[in-house]
Short mmCIF file of C-alpha atoms and ligand atoms in Angstrom, two decimals:
data_model
loop_
_atom_site.label_atom_id
_atom_site.label_comp_id
_atom_site.label_asym_id
_atom_site.label_seq_id
_atom_site.Cartn_x
_atom_site.Cartn_y
_atom_site.Cartn_z
CA MET A 1 -66.69 60.70 -47.56
CA ASP A 2 -69.75 59.36 -45.70
CA ARG A 3 -71.43 61.40 -42.96
CA ILE A 4 -69.81 59.57 -39.99
CA ALA A 5 -66.30 59.78 -41.45
CA GLU A 6 -66.84 63.50 -42.19
CA LEU A 7 -68.03 64.21 -38.62
CA SER A 8 -65.17 62.35 -37.00
CA SER A 9 -62.53 64.09 -39.10
CA GLN A 10 -64.13 67.44 -38.12
CA ILE A 11 -63.97 66.46 -34.42
CA ILE A 12 -60.32 65.50 -34.69
CA ARG A 13 -59.49 68.76 -36.55
CA ASN A 14 -61.30 70.93 -33.95
CA ASP A 15 -59.68 69.22 -31.02
CA THR A 16 -56.62 71.30 -30.28
CA ASN A 17 -56.51 70.95 -26.45
CA GLY A 18 -57.00 67.22 -26.08
CA PHE A 19 -60.64 66.21 -26.05
CA GLN A 20 -60.49 64.41 -22.71
CA GLY A 21 -58.74 67.09 -20.69
CA ASN A 22 -56.46 65.73 -17.96
CA ILE A 23 -58.66 63.11 -16.35
CA PHE A 24 -56.15 62.14 -13.64
CA GLU A 25 -54.90 65.64 -12.86
CA GLN A 26 -55.99 65.38 -9.22
CA VAL A 27 -53.88 62.29 -8.61
CA GLN A 28 -51.16 63.07 -6.08
CA LEU A 29 -47.69 61.56 -6.18
CA ALA A 30 -47.60 58.74 -3.62
CA PRO A 31 -44.59 58.21 -1.39
CA PRO A 32 -42.40 55.19 -2.20
CA ASP A 33 -43.17 52.01 -0.27
CA PRO A 34 -41.33 52.26 3.08
CA ILE A 35 -39.78 48.81 2.64
CA LEU A 36 -39.52 48.13 -1.10
CA GLY A 37 -38.55 51.80 -1.66
CA THR A 38 -35.30 51.25 0.25
CA ALA A 39 -34.22 48.67 -2.35
CA LEU A 40 -34.74 51.22 -5.13
CA ALA A 41 -32.82 53.91 -3.24
CA TYR A 42 -30.00 51.42 -2.64
CA LYS A 43 -29.87 50.48 -6.32
CA ALA A 44 -29.69 54.12 -7.39
CA ASP A 45 -26.84 54.87 -4.94
CA THR A 46 -23.41 54.74 -6.57
CA SER A 47 -21.32 54.65 -3.38
CA LYS A 48 -18.97 51.67 -3.10
CA ASP A 49 -19.74 51.48 0.63
CA LYS A 50 -23.50 51.21 0.27
CA MET A 51 -25.34 48.58 2.29
CA ASN A 52 -28.81 47.17 1.74
CA LEU A 53 -30.38 46.45 5.11
CA GLY A 54 -33.93 47.37 4.04
CA VAL A 55 -35.88 44.59 2.40
CA GLY A 56 -35.94 41.20 4.08
CA ALA A 57 -34.26 39.13 1.39
CA TYR A 58 -31.35 36.80 2.02
CA ARG A 59 -27.84 37.75 0.83
CA ASP A 60 -24.67 35.67 0.97
CA ASP A 61 -21.39 36.82 2.51
CA ASN A 62 -20.65 38.73 -0.72
CA GLU A 63 -23.91 40.71 -0.43
CA LYS A 64 -25.30 38.77 -3.40
CA PRO A 65 -28.81 37.31 -3.65
CA TYR A 66 -28.74 33.59 -3.01
CA PRO A 67 -30.92 31.35 -5.17
CA PHE A 68 -31.05 27.99 -3.35
CA LYS A 69 -29.03 25.33 -5.20
CA VAL A 70 -31.84 22.82 -4.74
CA VAL A 71 -34.24 25.28 -6.38
CA ARG A 72 -31.94 25.69 -9.38
CA LYS A 73 -31.71 21.91 -9.69
CA VAL A 74 -35.48 21.40 -9.55
CA GLU A 75 -36.06 24.26 -11.97
CA SER A 76 -33.89 22.63 -14.62
CA GLN A 77 -35.84 19.39 -14.16
CA ILE A 78 -39.09 21.29 -14.64
CA VAL A 79 -37.86 23.11 -17.74
CA ASN A 80 -36.81 19.82 -19.32
CA ASP A 81 -39.99 17.97 -18.38
CA HIS A 82 -42.07 18.25 -21.54
CA SER A 83 -45.00 16.47 -19.96
CA ILE A 84 -45.68 19.69 -18.06
CA ASP A 85 -48.20 21.77 -19.97
CA LYS A 86 -49.10 25.39 -19.57
CA GLU A 87 -52.76 24.81 -18.77
CA TYR A 88 -54.53 26.85 -16.08
CA LEU A 89 -54.24 25.56 -12.54
CA PRO A 90 -57.47 25.14 -10.57
CA ILE A 91 -58.66 28.28 -8.74
CA ASP A 92 -57.15 26.97 -5.49
CA GLY A 93 -53.89 25.95 -7.17
CA LEU A 94 -51.89 22.78 -7.46
CA ALA A 95 -53.41 20.02 -5.29
CA GLN A 96 -50.06 18.31 -4.55
CA PHE A 97 -48.58 21.63 -3.46
CA ASN A 98 -51.51 22.32 -1.14
CA ALA A 99 -51.14 18.92 0.53
CA ALA A 100 -47.37 19.34 0.95
CA ALA A 101 -47.68 22.91 2.28
CA GLN A 102 -50.35 21.74 4.74
CA GLN A 103 -48.07 19.01 6.06
CA LEU A 104 -45.14 21.37 6.41
CA ILE A 105 -47.04 23.85 8.53
CA PHE A 106 -49.38 21.60 10.55
CA GLY A 107 -47.06 18.57 10.82
CA LYS A 108 -47.56 15.12 9.36
CA ASP A 109 -49.55 13.90 12.38
CA SER A 110 -52.00 16.79 12.55
CA THR A 111 -55.43 15.50 13.60
CA ALA A 112 -57.13 18.57 12.09
CA VAL A 113 -55.63 17.67 8.69
CA LYS A 114 -56.51 13.98 9.10
CA ASP A 115 -60.09 14.92 10.02
CA GLY A 116 -60.42 16.93 6.80
CA ARG A 117 -61.06 20.15 8.73
CA VAL A 118 -58.27 22.10 7.02
CA ILE A 119 -58.78 23.74 3.65
CA THR A 120 -55.80 25.02 1.73
CA SER A 121 -55.41 27.17 -1.31
CA GLN A 122 -52.20 28.02 -3.11
CA ALA A 123 -51.71 31.78 -2.88
CA ILE A 124 -49.68 34.60 -4.39
CA SER A 125 -47.04 34.31 -1.66
CA GLY A 126 -47.72 35.48 1.89
CA THR A 127 -49.21 38.83 0.90
CA GLY A 128 -51.69 37.18 -1.47
CA ALA A 129 -52.62 34.65 1.21
CA LEU A 130 -53.21 37.47 3.68
CA ARG A 131 -55.34 39.31 1.19
CA ILE A 132 -57.62 36.39 0.33
CA GLY A 133 -57.79 35.56 4.05
CA PHE A 134 -58.98 39.01 5.06
CA GLU A 135 -61.32 39.24 2.06
CA PHE A 136 -62.86 35.92 3.15
CA LEU A 137 -63.21 37.15 6.74
CA ALA A 138 -64.73 40.46 5.59
CA LYS A 139 -67.44 38.40 3.86
CA PHE A 140 -68.07 35.72 6.47
CA TYR A 141 -66.64 36.90 9.80
CA ASN A 142 -66.64 40.66 9.81
CA ARG A 143 -64.97 41.50 13.13
CA GLU A 144 -62.38 43.93 14.35
CA VAL A 145 -58.79 42.82 13.78
CA LEU A 146 -56.05 43.28 16.37
CA VAL A 147 -52.48 43.65 15.18
CA SER A 148 -49.24 43.95 17.13
CA ASN A 149 -47.63 47.35 17.59
CA PRO A 150 -45.41 47.37 15.63
CA THR A 151 -46.12 44.97 12.81
CA TRP A 152 -45.13 44.53 9.15
CA GLY A 153 -46.35 47.80 7.58
CA ASN A 154 -48.24 46.08 4.80
CA HIS A 155 -50.55 44.30 7.29
CA HIS A 156 -52.37 47.58 7.94
CA ASP A 157 -53.02 48.24 4.27
CA ILE A 158 -54.06 44.68 3.49
CA ILE A 159 -56.61 44.68 6.33
CA LYS A 160 -57.99 48.10 5.36
CA SER A 161 -58.11 47.23 1.66
CA SER A 162 -60.12 44.13 2.53
CA GLY A 163 -62.71 46.36 4.22
CA LEU A 164 -61.91 45.50 7.85
CA ASN A 165 -60.75 47.74 10.68
CA PHE A 166 -57.82 47.12 12.96
CA LYS A 167 -56.67 48.10 16.44
CA GLN A 168 -53.21 47.61 17.87
CA TYR A 169 -52.07 45.60 20.86
CA ARG A 170 -48.83 46.33 22.71
CA TYR A 171 -45.97 44.06 21.74
CA TYR A 172 -42.69 45.90 22.13
CA ASN A 173 -41.13 47.58 25.12
CA PRO A 174 -38.78 50.29 23.78
CA LYS A 175 -37.24 50.87 27.22
CA ASN A 176 -35.43 47.54 27.28
CA MET A 177 -36.06 46.52 23.68
CA SER A 178 -37.91 43.42 24.76
CA LEU A 179 -41.25 41.73 24.23
CA ASP A 180 -44.01 43.39 26.26
CA PHE A 181 -45.91 40.18 26.96
CA ASN A 182 -47.94 41.67 29.81
CA GLY A 183 -49.00 44.61 27.63
CA MET A 184 -49.88 42.22 24.81
CA PHE A 185 -51.89 39.98 27.13
CA THR A 186 -53.75 42.90 28.72
CA ASP A 187 -54.63 44.56 25.41
CA ILE A 188 -55.81 41.32 23.82
CA SER A 189 -57.84 40.46 26.92
CA MET A 190 -59.75 43.73 26.43
CA ALA A 191 -60.69 42.95 22.82
CA LYS A 192 -64.33 42.22 22.05
CA PRO A 193 -65.02 38.47 22.32
CA GLY A 194 -64.69 36.89 18.91
CA SER A 195 -62.20 39.47 17.57
CA ILE A 196 -59.64 38.41 15.01
CA VAL A 197 -56.07 38.58 16.32
CA LEU A 198 -53.19 38.64 13.86
CA LEU A 199 -50.13 36.84 15.23
CA HIS A 200 -46.69 36.31 13.75
CA ALA A 201 -46.07 32.55 13.93
CA CYS A 202 -42.32 33.09 14.43
CA ALA A 203 -39.57 35.61 13.72
CA HIS A 204 -41.80 38.61 14.41
CA ASN A 205 -41.40 41.30 11.77
CA PRO A 206 -40.04 43.90 12.55
CA THR A 207 -38.98 43.24 16.16
CA GLY A 208 -37.42 39.76 15.93
CA LEU A 209 -39.03 39.06 19.33
CA ASP A 210 -41.06 35.88 19.75
CA LEU A 211 -43.12 34.43 22.57
CA THR A 212 -41.74 31.51 24.58
CA GLU A 213 -43.64 28.21 24.46
CA ASP A 214 -45.05 28.97 27.89
CA GLN A 215 -46.26 32.41 26.77
CA TRP A 216 -47.93 30.86 23.70
CA LYS A 217 -49.77 28.48 26.04
CA ARG A 218 -50.94 31.32 28.27
CA LEU A 219 -52.09 33.25 25.22
CA ALA A 220 -53.99 30.20 23.94
CA GLY A 221 -55.84 30.06 27.28
CA LEU A 222 -56.87 33.71 26.88
CA PHE A 223 -58.00 33.10 23.29
CA LYS A 224 -60.17 30.19 24.48
CA GLN A 225 -61.68 32.19 27.28
CA ASN A 226 -62.55 35.17 25.07
CA ARG A 227 -63.36 33.12 21.95
CA LEU A 228 -60.79 35.06 19.93
CA PHE A 229 -60.02 34.03 16.38
CA PRO A 230 -56.28 33.41 15.73
CA PHE A 231 -54.85 34.46 12.38
CA PHE A 232 -51.22 33.33 12.04
CA ASP A 233 -48.91 34.92 9.51
CA SER A 234 -46.03 32.52 8.85
CA ALA A 235 -43.46 34.07 6.53
CA TYR A 236 -40.28 32.81 8.19
CA GLN A 237 -40.70 29.11 8.99
CA GLY A 238 -37.14 27.79 9.25
CA PHE A 239 -35.59 31.25 9.50
CA ALA A 240 -36.16 31.80 13.21
CA THR A 241 -34.50 28.76 14.76
CA GLY A 242 -33.36 26.94 11.63
CA ASP A 243 -35.84 24.18 12.57
CA LEU A 244 -39.09 24.01 10.59
CA ASN A 245 -40.95 22.17 13.35
CA ARG A 246 -39.93 24.50 16.15
CA ASP A 247 -40.87 27.52 14.04
CA ALA A 248 -44.38 26.06 13.58
CA TYR A 249 -44.87 25.52 17.32
CA SER A 250 -47.46 28.26 17.88
CA ILE A 251 -49.62 27.18 14.94
CA ARG A 252 -49.52 23.51 15.89
CA LEU A 253 -50.31 24.32 19.53
CA PHE A 254 -53.42 26.34 18.70
CA THR A 255 -54.54 23.81 16.07
CA GLU A 256 -54.17 20.83 18.40
CA LEU A 257 -56.07 22.76 21.09
CA GLY A 258 -59.03 22.73 18.70
CA PHE A 259 -59.08 26.35 17.49
CA GLN A 260 -60.68 27.32 14.22
CA LEU A 261 -58.02 29.55 12.73
CA ILE A 262 -56.24 30.87 9.66
CA VAL A 263 -52.62 30.45 8.64
CA THR A 264 -50.93 32.30 5.80
CA GLN A 265 -47.70 30.75 4.63
CA SER A 266 -44.94 32.06 2.41
CA PHE A 267 -42.09 30.27 0.63
CA ALA A 268 -40.40 33.54 -0.36
CA LYS A 269 -37.75 33.42 2.36
CA ASN A 270 -37.34 29.78 3.30
CA MET A 271 -36.93 28.63 -0.31
CA GLY A 272 -35.68 31.94 -1.65
CA LEU A 273 -38.64 32.05 -4.05
CA TYR A 274 -39.26 35.78 -3.65
CA SER A 275 -40.30 36.57 -7.20
CA ASP A 276 -42.13 33.30 -7.79
CA ARG A 277 -44.83 34.48 -5.39
CA ILE A 278 -45.59 31.12 -3.88
CA GLY A 279 -47.48 30.70 -0.64
CA ALA A 280 -50.58 29.13 0.82
CA PHE A 281 -53.72 30.04 2.70
CA HIS A 282 -55.05 27.56 5.27
CA LEU A 283 -58.34 27.68 7.16
CA VAL A 284 -59.01 25.24 9.98
CA CYS A 285 -62.76 24.74 10.34
CA ALA A 286 -64.96 23.11 12.99
CA ASN A 287 -65.76 20.13 10.79
CA LYS A 288 -65.29 18.61 7.36
CA GLU A 289 -68.68 19.72 6.02
CA THR A 290 -68.08 23.38 6.89
CA ALA A 291 -64.56 23.11 5.47
CA ALA A 292 -65.92 22.01 2.09
CA LYS A 293 -68.39 24.91 2.02
CA CYS A 294 -65.67 27.39 3.00
CA LEU A 295 -63.40 26.16 0.22
CA SER A 296 -66.18 26.66 -2.32
CA GLN A 297 -66.63 30.24 -1.07
CA LEU A 298 -62.91 30.91 -0.98
CA LYS A 299 -62.81 30.10 -4.68
CA LEU A 300 -65.42 32.80 -5.23
CA VAL A 301 -63.11 35.26 -3.48
CA ILE A 302 -60.12 34.26 -5.61
CA ARG A 303 -61.73 33.94 -9.05
CA PRO A 304 -62.54 37.65 -9.57
CA MET A 305 -59.21 38.67 -8.04
CA TYR A 306 -56.67 36.75 -10.12
CA SER A 307 -58.58 33.75 -11.44
CA ASN A 308 -56.00 31.12 -10.55
CA PRO A 309 -52.39 31.18 -9.38
CA PRO A 310 -49.16 30.78 -11.40
CA ALA A 311 -47.73 27.26 -11.47
CA HIS A 312 -43.95 27.56 -11.54
CA GLY A 313 -43.24 28.23 -7.86
CA ALA A 314 -45.81 25.64 -6.80
CA ARG A 315 -44.09 23.00 -8.91
CA ILE A 316 -40.69 23.83 -7.43
CA ALA A 317 -41.94 23.77 -3.84
CA THR A 318 -43.90 20.55 -4.39
CA LYS A 319 -40.87 18.69 -5.73
CA ILE A 320 -38.69 19.83 -2.83
CA LEU A 321 -41.31 19.04 -0.21
CA THR A 322 -42.22 15.60 -1.55
CA ASP A 323 -38.85 14.13 -2.58
CA PRO A 324 -36.82 13.04 0.50
CA THR A 325 -33.42 13.64 -1.16
CA LEU A 326 -34.34 17.12 -2.34
CA TYR A 327 -35.93 17.85 1.03
CA ASN A 328 -32.67 17.02 2.79
CA GLU A 329 -30.70 19.21 0.42
CA TRP A 330 -33.13 22.02 1.19
CA MET A 331 -32.73 21.46 4.95
CA GLU A 332 -28.96 21.74 4.63
CA GLU A 333 -29.16 25.01 2.73
CA LEU A 334 -31.81 26.39 5.07
CA SER A 335 -29.71 25.66 8.10
CA MET A 336 -26.69 27.22 6.37
CA VAL A 337 -28.54 30.48 5.65
CA SER A 338 -30.16 30.70 9.09
CA ARG A 339 -26.72 29.99 10.63
CA ARG A 340 -25.16 32.87 8.67
CA ILE A 341 -27.80 35.27 10.02
CA ILE A 342 -27.15 34.15 13.59
CA ASP A 343 -23.39 34.55 13.05
CA MET A 344 -23.91 38.09 11.75
CA ARG A 345 -25.90 38.95 14.88
CA THR A 346 -22.95 37.94 17.02
CA ALA A 347 -20.48 39.71 14.73
CA LEU A 348 -22.43 42.99 14.84
CA LYS A 349 -22.94 42.90 18.58
CA ASN A 350 -19.26 42.11 19.22
CA GLU A 351 -18.16 44.92 16.95
CA LEU A 352 -20.46 47.45 18.65
CA VAL A 353 -19.13 46.38 22.05
CA ARG A 354 -15.53 46.45 20.82
CA LEU A 355 -16.02 50.00 19.53
CA GLU A 356 -17.62 50.93 22.85
CA VAL A 357 -20.75 52.30 21.21
CA PRO A 358 -22.92 53.70 24.01
CA GLY A 359 -25.95 51.54 24.80
CA ASN A 360 -26.77 47.92 25.41
CA TRP A 361 -26.63 45.84 22.24
CA ASN A 362 -27.61 42.47 23.67
CA HIS A 363 -30.96 42.56 21.90
CA ILE A 364 -29.17 42.08 18.57
CA VAL A 365 -28.31 38.51 19.58
CA THR A 366 -31.48 37.71 21.50
CA GLN A 367 -33.81 38.73 18.66
CA ILE A 368 -34.36 36.07 16.00
CA GLY A 369 -35.21 35.76 12.33
CA MET A 370 -34.24 38.02 9.48
CA PHE A 371 -34.48 41.32 11.29
CA SER A 372 -33.07 43.25 14.16
CA TYR A 373 -35.08 46.07 15.65
CA THR A 374 -32.03 48.09 16.57
CA GLY A 375 -33.62 50.83 18.64
CA LEU A 376 -31.92 53.46 16.45
CA THR A 377 -33.89 56.70 16.32
CA PRO A 378 -35.21 58.24 13.07
CA GLU A 379 -32.47 60.88 13.35
CA GLN A 380 -29.78 58.20 13.63
CA VAL A 381 -31.34 56.32 10.70
CA GLU A 382 -31.08 59.50 8.63
CA ILE A 383 -27.36 59.71 9.39
CA LEU A 384 -26.81 56.10 8.38
CA ILE A 385 -28.63 56.64 5.10
CA ASN A 386 -27.36 60.09 4.13
CA LYS A 387 -23.81 59.96 5.41
CA TYR A 388 -22.99 56.26 5.17
CA HIS A 389 -25.25 54.99 2.35
CA ILE A 390 -26.62 52.32 4.68
CA TYR A 391 -30.26 51.70 3.80
CA LEU A 392 -32.58 50.58 6.59
CA LEU A 393 -36.16 51.25 7.65
CA LYS A 394 -37.13 54.51 9.36
CA ASN A 395 -38.25 52.52 12.42
CA GLY A 396 -34.68 51.27 12.92
CA ARG A 397 -35.29 47.77 11.52
CA ILE A 398 -32.30 46.24 9.78
CA SER A 399 -32.27 43.09 7.71
CA MET A 400 -29.48 40.96 9.16
CA CYS A 401 -29.08 39.36 5.72
CA GLY A 402 -27.36 42.43 4.27
CA ILE A 403 -24.54 42.20 6.85
CA THR A 404 -21.39 40.32 5.91
CA THR A 405 -18.02 39.56 7.48
CA LYS A 406 -16.63 42.34 5.25
CA ASN A 407 -19.08 45.18 5.96
CA VAL A 408 -19.95 44.57 9.62
CA GLY A 409 -17.08 46.80 10.79
CA TYR A 410 -18.23 49.66 8.56
CA LEU A 411 -21.79 49.31 9.87
CA ALA A 412 -20.73 49.29 13.53
CA ALA A 413 -18.51 52.37 13.03
CA ALA A 414 -21.38 54.18 11.27
CA ILE A 415 -23.75 53.31 14.12
CA LYS A 416 -21.18 54.62 16.58
CA ASP A 417 -21.00 57.94 14.74
CA ALA A 418 -24.81 58.17 14.52
CA VAL A 419 -25.23 57.42 18.24
CA LEU A 420 -22.48 59.80 19.39
CA SER A 421 -23.44 62.68 17.12
CA THR A 422 -27.07 62.57 18.23
CA GLN A 423 -26.09 62.23 21.89
CA LYS A 424 -24.10 65.49 21.89
CA LYS A 425 -27.18 67.56 21.11
C1 LIG B 1 -39.91 42.71 4.45
O1 LIG B 1 -40.59 42.93 5.48
O2 LIG B 1 -38.86 43.31 4.20
C2 LIG B 1 -40.36 41.67 3.49
O3 LIG B 1 -41.44 40.99 3.99
C3 LIG B 1 -40.54 42.18 2.10
C4 LIG B 1 -41.80 42.98 1.93
O4 LIG B 1 -42.56 42.67 1.02
O5 LIG B 1 -42.05 43.92 2.68
#
């Protein structure tokens, strides 16, 4: 045996306790994700009555996930198209996808797009777009971020992980379960000039409360006056009103008013491409020259993060967005799914009224999008989860998509019990 081999066999022989010790001993068990964790808890529950109202993912009237038919059709075309190779995409993704996504969000007549002021990069769905957006801002526009209270929980972590700080602006009035526009306006008006303000383009998550067109205009005036930077998160285009153009109103208004701004766009919900992680990041710049420089820098943000995005979802979305027949098929399915959600809002409200559940349940039908912010207290939520196997978020948010014509009665009766049993105390 040579000297090195002899030494190493001695080391191995003498090592009875593990030569590295327990390097990660200090690591504490993290709590499950407040949203995605509900899906795991639901899966593990064996009750036949269980309901999944946690994660915002569409379900049909049989509580089953719903892959869009048009997506299935396009996927089989892609699988059989042997001209498609498996080469890397560019850092900013598939060019045709970027152009189509741009048109969908800004509209086909957008002057900003025509002027070449908009840069777009394919992104790892909405979350990935948010992350590269905030990373880019942390590098080139390091300002305080304002977020609505409440907002999608992951916004906080994305902003912090990107190295920025956030403050909250009022958004929700718990007394009458409505939008607190005056509070929102006042808080944003007190932000430092130039601050970044994160806005939900439509179907606000979790409240389901959106601004009216007039309120968006008033807000735009405030943003102009205080030189605030708008950052629109658009995860539900088509899910709020069923109309893609109406759901892009806020973004198009601010863009046409000449704002430099960011939009993050997701196709998870409106094409049902949750696990394909397909979305886009858009930055509207002051001019074409700056836009080109920003795109070059954005690529430097993306390259060390994930190099370049996956192609499959981008190919599906591109085909649907660029072929008029497929586009129409998509529109039909999108209006069918958004219709079902609206119908379930009415069904739940009617059932709660029929059962004479104390409280005013009008907000269930006036809120829009995937969610209803029910106003249920944490104690009532506990009852729904532990006694009725109904999984929802601790803040009382329910995904309307998990409600069906068959389980709406069970849900309303469970809510009645939760409300009455907590009232008695
Ligand atoms: C939700 O809010 O339920 C969805 O956006 C899913 C997620 O990733 O949180």
